């Protein structure tokens, strides 16, 4: 069985991080997201993937060049074709059998083999997996009947329109016949155009999974997914899980506090009296200055937090620098190479574009 992995989107909700890193490669516990995705597919019995690419395709292909024992093909779009157009564009690599389609930003421990089995036993042309979420208002709801036939889609409902908490989990099993419903070379949405058509014909079924599920499409959900992977909550970890994953060549000064779970990659330097709080992940060659505190945050490769600065629940882009005594908290996101000058305070989900330099003491919340 093959899978089409949709990774062609621009990831606008995860900007500024996705200006230079495609969403498919953002790290979780210092491993690019796509690694978890391919593990998930392999674990479900899939033996080859077609990556449906558009935005920033090169780094994704470079990362996957080293994968062995699993065939990977690439279908690259010249202009965005949408989620169904991206599948159609991968058709030449499919073999005429049913196939899996996944949104390339879904982290899940669901039983894919079970979803495939259920699809094959039904008369559906497509089976869509559903997951329950606490607040469904930000998602597309899917109403099903007692036989799991899809009855209705409700896009981003108001609170009083919520009739179910089941949402589209972005993992589908699809019959090849569906490819004939998608015009080639055009932008087509699988959720908004193809599934409603299948639903109207009574040929769309659902499969509900109660396993771990999260998409990594926003700073909040990316950070939460990072926390979950660090604490082993995802259900994709096998046996020897280390809560304290510190590279051998990372250097720590005196009286440094390292609180698990955390991940510190090679080449990091953590100075005296610094604290790296639980559920933080530091990429390669990061630096944390004397007495600085980093808690529940992601620092991407080469990021720096200078002496006495505090970073809490935030994402620091590649080679970005947080100056002495600055505070970055509350889901702030710094783009690559930006500089937060001394003693600034960033909060409330502020996003700083790549390369921006904030002079010392210019922002306070
Ligand atoms: P936002 O811009 O933040 O909404 O993110 P996105 O571009 O990733 O869009 P969305 O989350 O709706 O997409 C779901 C999945 O489909 C993601 O894995 C995207 O990479 C993928 N995707 C979205 N649009 C396209 C497209 O035009 N072509 C391909 N091949 N994949 C797409």
PDB file of C-alpha atoms and ligand atoms in Angstrom, residues 6-14 23 52-53 77 80-83 86 103-105 217, ligand 1:
ATOM      1  CA  UNK A   6       0.551  16.366   1.409  1.00  0.00           C
ATOM      2  CA  UNK A   7       3.378  18.722   2.248  1.00  0.00           C
ATOM      3  CA  UNK A   8       2.974  21.436  -0.367  1.00  0.00           C
ATOM      4  CA  UNK A   9       1.280  24.133   1.735  1.00  0.00           C
ATOM      5  CA  UNK A  10       2.950  27.369   2.808  1.00  0.00           C
ATOM      6  CA  UNK A  11       2.197  26.889   6.498  1.00  0.00           C
ATOM      7  CA  UNK A  12       1.098  30.523   6.883  1.00  0.00           C
ATOM      8  CA  UNK A  13      -0.242  29.994  10.406  1.00  0.00           C
ATOM      9  CA  UNK A  14       3.170  28.868  11.593  1.00  0.00           C
ATOM     10  CA  UNK A  23       6.266  22.732   8.241  1.00  0.00           C
ATOM     11  CA  UNK A  52       3.208  15.942  -2.759  1.00  0.00           C
ATOM     12  CA  UNK A  53       5.431  19.020  -2.669  1.00  0.00           C
ATOM     13  CA  UNK A  77       3.756  21.369  -8.081  1.00  0.00           C
ATOM     14  CA  UNK A  80      -0.427  25.299  -5.566  1.00  0.00           C
ATOM     15  CA  UNK A  81      -2.967  22.629  -6.515  1.00  0.00           C
ATOM     16  CA  UNK A  82      -4.704  22.312  -3.149  1.00  0.00           C
ATOM     17  CA  UNK A  83      -5.192  19.123  -1.174  1.00  0.00           C
ATOM     18  CA  UNK A  86      -1.818  17.543  -4.858  1.00  0.00           C
ATOM     19  CA  UNK A 103      -2.010  15.836   5.722  1.00  0.00           C
ATOM     20  CA  UNK A 104       1.686  16.271   6.273  1.00  0.00           C
ATOM     21  CA  UNK A 105       1.214  18.150   9.540  1.00  0.00           C
ATOM     22  CA  UNK A 217      -0.085  23.917  12.148  1.00  0.00           C
TER      23      UNK A 217
HETATM   24  P1  LIG B   1      -1.752  27.219   6.560  1.00  0.00           P
HETATM   25  O1  LIG B   1      -1.321  28.131   5.461  1.00  0.00           O
HETATM   26  O2  LIG B   1      -1.224  27.648   7.880  1.00  0.00           O
HETATM   27  O3  LIG B   1      -3.218  26.926   6.592  1.00  0.00           O
HETATM   28  O4  LIG B   1      -1.024  25.813   6.361  1.00  0.00           O
HETATM   29  P2  LIG B   1      -0.948  24.829   5.098  1.00  0.00           P
HETATM   30  O5  LIG B   1      -0.433  25.565   3.928  1.00  0.00           O
HETATM   31  O6  LIG B   1      -0.137  23.661   5.538  1.00  0.00           O
HETATM   32  O7  LIG B   1      -2.441  24.436   4.824  1.00  0.00           O
HETATM   33  P3  LIG B   1      -3.325  23.331   5.567  1.00  0.00           P
HETATM   34  O8  LIG B   1      -2.917  23.199   6.990  1.00  0.00           O
HETATM   35  O9  LIG B   1      -4.737  23.642   5.293  1.00  0.00           O
HETATM   36  O10 LIG B   1      -2.932  22.049   4.738  1.00  0.00           O
HETATM   37  C1  LIG B   1      -3.077  20.728   5.200  1.00  0.00           C
HETATM   38  C2  LIG B   1      -1.978  19.890   4.563  1.00  0.00           C
HETATM   39  O11 LIG B   1      -2.095  19.936   3.134  1.00  0.00           O
HETATM   40  C3  LIG B   1      -0.601  20.381   4.909  1.00  0.00           C
HETATM   41  O12 LIG B   1       0.226  19.281   5.181  1.00  0.00           O
HETATM   42  C4  LIG B   1      -0.156  21.136   3.657  1.00  0.00           C
HETATM   43  O13 LIG B   1       1.242  21.051   3.427  1.00  0.00           O
HETATM   44  C5  LIG B   1      -0.910  20.424   2.557  1.00  0.00           C
HETATM   45  N1  LIG B   1      -1.282  21.344   1.468  1.00  0.00           N
HETATM   46  C6  LIG B   1      -2.017  22.478   1.558  1.00  0.00           C
HETATM   47  N2  LIG B   1      -2.149  23.053   0.364  1.00  0.00           N
HETATM   48  C7  LIG B   1      -1.473  22.262  -0.510  1.00  0.00           C
HETATM   49  C8  LIG B   1      -1.233  22.336  -1.915  1.00  0.00           C
HETATM   50  O14 LIG B   1      -1.656  23.256  -2.626  1.00  0.00           O
HETATM   51  N3  LIG B   1      -0.499  21.323  -2.477  1.00  0.00           N
HETATM   52  C9  LIG B   1       0.002  20.298  -1.740  1.00  0.00           C
HETATM   53  N4  LIG B   1       0.730  19.353  -2.352  1.00  0.00           N
HETATM   54  N5  LIG B   1      -0.188  20.197  -0.404  1.00  0.00           N
HETATM   55  C10 LIG B   1      -0.924  21.177   0.193  1.00  0.00           C
END
